[in-house]
Short mmCIF file of C-alpha atoms in Angstrom, two decimals:
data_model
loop_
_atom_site.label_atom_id
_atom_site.label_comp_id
_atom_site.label_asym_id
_atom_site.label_seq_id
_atom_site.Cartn_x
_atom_site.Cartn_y
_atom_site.Cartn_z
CA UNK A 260 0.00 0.00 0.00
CA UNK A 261 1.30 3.94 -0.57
CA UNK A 262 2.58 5.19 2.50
CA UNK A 263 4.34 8.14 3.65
CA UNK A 264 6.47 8.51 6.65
CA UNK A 265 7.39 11.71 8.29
CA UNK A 266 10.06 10.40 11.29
CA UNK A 267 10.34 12.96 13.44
CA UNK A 268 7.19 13.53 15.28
CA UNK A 269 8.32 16.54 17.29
CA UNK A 270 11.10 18.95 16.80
CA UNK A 271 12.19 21.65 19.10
CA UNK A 272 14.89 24.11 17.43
CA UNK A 273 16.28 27.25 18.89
CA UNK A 274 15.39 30.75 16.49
CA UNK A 275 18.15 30.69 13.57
CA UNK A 276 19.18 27.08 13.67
CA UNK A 277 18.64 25.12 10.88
CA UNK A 278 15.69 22.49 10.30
CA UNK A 279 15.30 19.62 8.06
CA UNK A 280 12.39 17.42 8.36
CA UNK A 281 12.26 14.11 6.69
CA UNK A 282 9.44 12.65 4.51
CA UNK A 283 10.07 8.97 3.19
CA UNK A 284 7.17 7.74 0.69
CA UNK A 285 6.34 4.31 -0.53
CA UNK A 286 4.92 4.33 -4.37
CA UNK A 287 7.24 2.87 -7.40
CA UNK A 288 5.77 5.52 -10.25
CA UNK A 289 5.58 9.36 -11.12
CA UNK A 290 4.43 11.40 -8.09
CA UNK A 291 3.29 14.99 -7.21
CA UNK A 292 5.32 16.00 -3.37
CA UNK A 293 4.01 18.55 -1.33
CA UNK A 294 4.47 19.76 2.04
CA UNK A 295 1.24 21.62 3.98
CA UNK A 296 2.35 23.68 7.26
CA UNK A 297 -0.79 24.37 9.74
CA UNK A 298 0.26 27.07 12.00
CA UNK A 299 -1.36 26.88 15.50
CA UNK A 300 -5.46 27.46 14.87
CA UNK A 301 -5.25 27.93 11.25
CA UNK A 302 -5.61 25.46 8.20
CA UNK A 303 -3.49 23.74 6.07
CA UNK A 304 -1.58 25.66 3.81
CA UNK A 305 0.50 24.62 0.99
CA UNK A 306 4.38 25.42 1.56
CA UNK A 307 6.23 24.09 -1.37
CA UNK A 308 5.27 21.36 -3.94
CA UNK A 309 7.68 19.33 -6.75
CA UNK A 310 6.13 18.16 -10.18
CA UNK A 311 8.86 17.61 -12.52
CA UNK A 312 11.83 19.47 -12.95
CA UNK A 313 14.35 20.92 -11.08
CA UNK A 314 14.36 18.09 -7.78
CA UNK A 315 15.18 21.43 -5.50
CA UNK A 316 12.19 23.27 -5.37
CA UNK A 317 12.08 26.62 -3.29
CA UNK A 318 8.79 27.56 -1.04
CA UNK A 319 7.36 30.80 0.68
CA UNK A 320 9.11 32.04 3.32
CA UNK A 321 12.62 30.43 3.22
CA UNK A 322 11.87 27.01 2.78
CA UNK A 323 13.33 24.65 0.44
CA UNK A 324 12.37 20.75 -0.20
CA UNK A 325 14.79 18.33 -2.22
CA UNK A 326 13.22 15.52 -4.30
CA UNK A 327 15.64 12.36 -4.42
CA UNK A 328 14.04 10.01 -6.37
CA UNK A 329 16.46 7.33 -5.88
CA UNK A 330 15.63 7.33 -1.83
CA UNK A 331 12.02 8.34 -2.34
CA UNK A 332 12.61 11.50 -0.65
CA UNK A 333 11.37 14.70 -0.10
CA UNK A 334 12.70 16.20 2.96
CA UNK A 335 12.42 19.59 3.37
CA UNK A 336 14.57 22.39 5.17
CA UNK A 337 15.08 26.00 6.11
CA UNK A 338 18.37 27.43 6.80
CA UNK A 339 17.61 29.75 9.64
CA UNK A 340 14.02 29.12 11.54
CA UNK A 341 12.15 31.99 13.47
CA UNK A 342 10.03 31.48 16.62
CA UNK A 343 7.28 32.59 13.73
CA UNK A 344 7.60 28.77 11.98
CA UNK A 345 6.27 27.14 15.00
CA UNK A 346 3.80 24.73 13.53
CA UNK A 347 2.56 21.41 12.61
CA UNK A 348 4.75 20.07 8.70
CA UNK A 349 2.70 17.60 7.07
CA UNK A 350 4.53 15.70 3.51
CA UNK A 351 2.20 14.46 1.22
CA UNK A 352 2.14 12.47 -2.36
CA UNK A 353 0.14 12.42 -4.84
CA UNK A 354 0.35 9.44 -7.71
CA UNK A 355 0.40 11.42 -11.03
CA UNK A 356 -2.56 11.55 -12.71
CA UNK A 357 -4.74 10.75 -9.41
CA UNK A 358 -6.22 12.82 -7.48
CA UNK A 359 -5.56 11.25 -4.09
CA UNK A 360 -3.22 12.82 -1.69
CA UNK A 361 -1.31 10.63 1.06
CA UNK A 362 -0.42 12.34 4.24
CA UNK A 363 1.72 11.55 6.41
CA UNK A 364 1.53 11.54 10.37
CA UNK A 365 3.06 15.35 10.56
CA UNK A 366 5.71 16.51 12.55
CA UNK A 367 5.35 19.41 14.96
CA UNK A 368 7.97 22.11 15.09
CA UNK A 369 8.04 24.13 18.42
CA UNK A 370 10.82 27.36 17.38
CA UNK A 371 12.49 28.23 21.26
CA UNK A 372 12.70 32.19 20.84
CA UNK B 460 -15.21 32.87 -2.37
CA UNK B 461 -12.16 33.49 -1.21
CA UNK B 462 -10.98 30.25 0.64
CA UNK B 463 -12.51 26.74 1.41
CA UNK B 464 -15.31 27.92 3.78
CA UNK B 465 -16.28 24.68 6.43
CA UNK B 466 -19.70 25.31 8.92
CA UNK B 467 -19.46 24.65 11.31
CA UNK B 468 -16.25 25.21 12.82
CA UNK B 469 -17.18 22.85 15.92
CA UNK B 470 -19.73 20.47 16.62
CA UNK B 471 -20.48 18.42 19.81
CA UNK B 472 -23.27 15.74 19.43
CA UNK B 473 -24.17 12.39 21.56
CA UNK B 474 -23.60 9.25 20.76
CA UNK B 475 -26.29 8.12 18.20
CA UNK B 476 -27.45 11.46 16.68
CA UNK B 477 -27.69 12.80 13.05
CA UNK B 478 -24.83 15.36 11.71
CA UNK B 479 -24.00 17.25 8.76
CA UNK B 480 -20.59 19.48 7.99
CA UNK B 481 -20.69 21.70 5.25
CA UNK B 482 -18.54 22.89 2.67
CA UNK B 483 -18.63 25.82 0.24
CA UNK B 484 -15.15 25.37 -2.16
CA UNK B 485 -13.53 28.14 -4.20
CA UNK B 486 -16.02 29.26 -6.75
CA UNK B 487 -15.05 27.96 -10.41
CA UNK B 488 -13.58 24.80 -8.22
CA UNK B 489 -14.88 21.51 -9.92
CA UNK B 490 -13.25 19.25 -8.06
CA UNK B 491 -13.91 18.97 -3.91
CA UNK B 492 -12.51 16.57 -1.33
CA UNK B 493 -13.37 15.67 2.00
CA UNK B 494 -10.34 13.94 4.39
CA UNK B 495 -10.80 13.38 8.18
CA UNK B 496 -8.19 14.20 10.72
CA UNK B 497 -7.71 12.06 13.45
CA UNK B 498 -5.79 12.69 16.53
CA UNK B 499 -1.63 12.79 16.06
CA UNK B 500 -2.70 11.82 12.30
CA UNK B 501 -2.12 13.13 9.06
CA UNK B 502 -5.47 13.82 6.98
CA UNK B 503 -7.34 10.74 5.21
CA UNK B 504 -8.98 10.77 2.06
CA UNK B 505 -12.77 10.22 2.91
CA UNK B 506 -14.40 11.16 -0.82
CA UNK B 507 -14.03 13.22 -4.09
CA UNK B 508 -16.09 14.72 -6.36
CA UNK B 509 -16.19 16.05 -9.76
CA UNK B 510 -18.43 18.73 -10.17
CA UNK B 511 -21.91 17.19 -9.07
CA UNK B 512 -20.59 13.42 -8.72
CA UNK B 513 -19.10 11.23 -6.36
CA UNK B 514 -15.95 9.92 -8.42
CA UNK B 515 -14.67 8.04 -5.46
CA UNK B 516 -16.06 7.63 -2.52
CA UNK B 517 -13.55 4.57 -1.10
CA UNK B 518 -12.34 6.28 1.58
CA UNK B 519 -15.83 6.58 3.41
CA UNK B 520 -15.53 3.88 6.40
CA UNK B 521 -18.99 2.29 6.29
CA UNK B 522 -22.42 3.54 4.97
CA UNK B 523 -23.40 5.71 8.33
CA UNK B 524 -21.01 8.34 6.18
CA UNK B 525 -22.80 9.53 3.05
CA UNK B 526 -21.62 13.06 1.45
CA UNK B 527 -23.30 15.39 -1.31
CA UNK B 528 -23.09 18.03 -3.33
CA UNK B 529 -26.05 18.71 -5.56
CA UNK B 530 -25.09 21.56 -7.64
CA UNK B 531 -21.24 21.03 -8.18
CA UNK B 532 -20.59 23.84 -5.18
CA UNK B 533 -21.60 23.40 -2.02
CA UNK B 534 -20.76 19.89 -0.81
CA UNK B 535 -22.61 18.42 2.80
CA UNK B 536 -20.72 15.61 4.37
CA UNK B 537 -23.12 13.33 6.67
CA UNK B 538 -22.61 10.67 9.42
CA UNK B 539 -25.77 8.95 10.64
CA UNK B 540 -25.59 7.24 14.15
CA UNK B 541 -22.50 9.10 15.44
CA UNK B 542 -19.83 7.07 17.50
CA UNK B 543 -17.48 8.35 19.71
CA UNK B 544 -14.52 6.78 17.28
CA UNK B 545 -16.05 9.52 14.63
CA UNK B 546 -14.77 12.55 16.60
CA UNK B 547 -12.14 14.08 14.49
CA UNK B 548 -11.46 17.43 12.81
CA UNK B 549 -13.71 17.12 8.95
CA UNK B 550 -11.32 18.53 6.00
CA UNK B 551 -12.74 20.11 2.97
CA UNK B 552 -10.92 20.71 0.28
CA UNK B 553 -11.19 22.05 -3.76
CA UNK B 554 -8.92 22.81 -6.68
CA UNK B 555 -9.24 23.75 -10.06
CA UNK B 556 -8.42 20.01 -11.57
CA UNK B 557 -7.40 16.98 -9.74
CA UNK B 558 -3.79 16.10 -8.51
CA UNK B 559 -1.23 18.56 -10.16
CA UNK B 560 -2.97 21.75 -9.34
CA UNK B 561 -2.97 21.38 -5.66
CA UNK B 562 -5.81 21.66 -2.87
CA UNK B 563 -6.69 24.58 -1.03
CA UNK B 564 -7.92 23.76 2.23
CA UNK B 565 -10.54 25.03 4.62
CA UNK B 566 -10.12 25.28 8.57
CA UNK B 567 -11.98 21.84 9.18
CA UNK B 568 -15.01 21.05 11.23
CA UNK B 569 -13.46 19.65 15.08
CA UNK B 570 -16.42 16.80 15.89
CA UNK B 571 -16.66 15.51 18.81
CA UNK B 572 -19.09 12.88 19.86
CA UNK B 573 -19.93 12.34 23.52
#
């Protein structure tokens, strides 16, 4: 079955280190990646997604996602977090040509000011 | 309008009873989802629709859960008999095609059956 597995369940980063959350995913053809961020009390909202192209595909503010399609990859980082990124990551896939998304379990980041 | 709207944003009900979440989508959206978020999970897919169909409707988990949407807008997601196992935050989402284009989602519904 398509899976997608975020490792790190909870993160806690001092402001201006740097973050890279991991997102494994099981499926053998062409995929969509995203990654959603839900700040505290607000929806989902789309950070960064990969189609085709260039595997390093650059988000809104700051962050960056890498697709390695050898490792099934598609972890995503940010250089330099603020206390303002504190939030819930979520990866998710979606088969090309479907129009199913596969979430994974999230990963909460909690940003020490 | 501008964003996914979901009403409400919380319900409580008991054990048993009748509910039903709505969802107005993007306007021009043809396509509309509905996932369910569980506790320390990540959102599952519960239906989709194209316009005024159900084009898969696999990820409802039994027949209490039935969802609608009549004129290809507004979709209403309901769950006969409630259980207590049904309290979760309700996900709507839309997008202007299916897959590549991306979903826009709305702040959820937060059930919570007692």
């Amino acid at each position: 079955a398509q899976s997608v597995s975020q490792h790190n369940h909870h993160v806690i980063l001092s402001e201006a280190a740097s973050l890279e959350l991991g997102c494994n995913y099981s499926y053998g053809g062409t995929v969509n990646l995203f990654w959603y961020v839900q700040y505290p009390g607000q929806h989902l909202q789309l950070l960064l997604k990969y189609f085709s192209g260039d595997p390093l595909v650059k988000g809104i503010k700051g962050f960056e996602a890498e697709f390695i399609k050898s490792k099934f990859s598609f972890n995503l980082r940010k250089p330099s977090v603020q206390w303002s990124d504190t939030a819930e990551y979520f990866c998710a896939v979606n088969p090309s040509g479907t129009y199913k998304y596969i979430f994974g379990t999230g990963t909460r980041l909690k940003v020490l000011a | 309008g501008a964003g996914v709207s979901q009403t409400p944003s919380n319900k409580v009900t008991e054990k048993g009873k009748y509910v039903e979440l709505r969802c107005d989508p993007i306007s021009g959206h043809t396509a509309l989802y509905w996932y369910r978020q569980s506790l320390g999970q990540g959102p599952e897919f519960l239906i989709y629709f194209q316009g005024t169909g159900a084009a898969d409707d696999s990820g409802l988990p039994n027949d209490r859960f039935f969802a609608v949407r009549p004129e290809g807008s507004v979709s209403t997601l309901k769950i006969q008999r409630t259980e207590r196992g049904d309290s979760a935050v309700y996900l709507c989402a839309s997008s202007e095609g299916t897959g590549d284009y991306g979903y826009t989602f709305g702040s959820g519904t937060r059930l919570t059956v007692v």
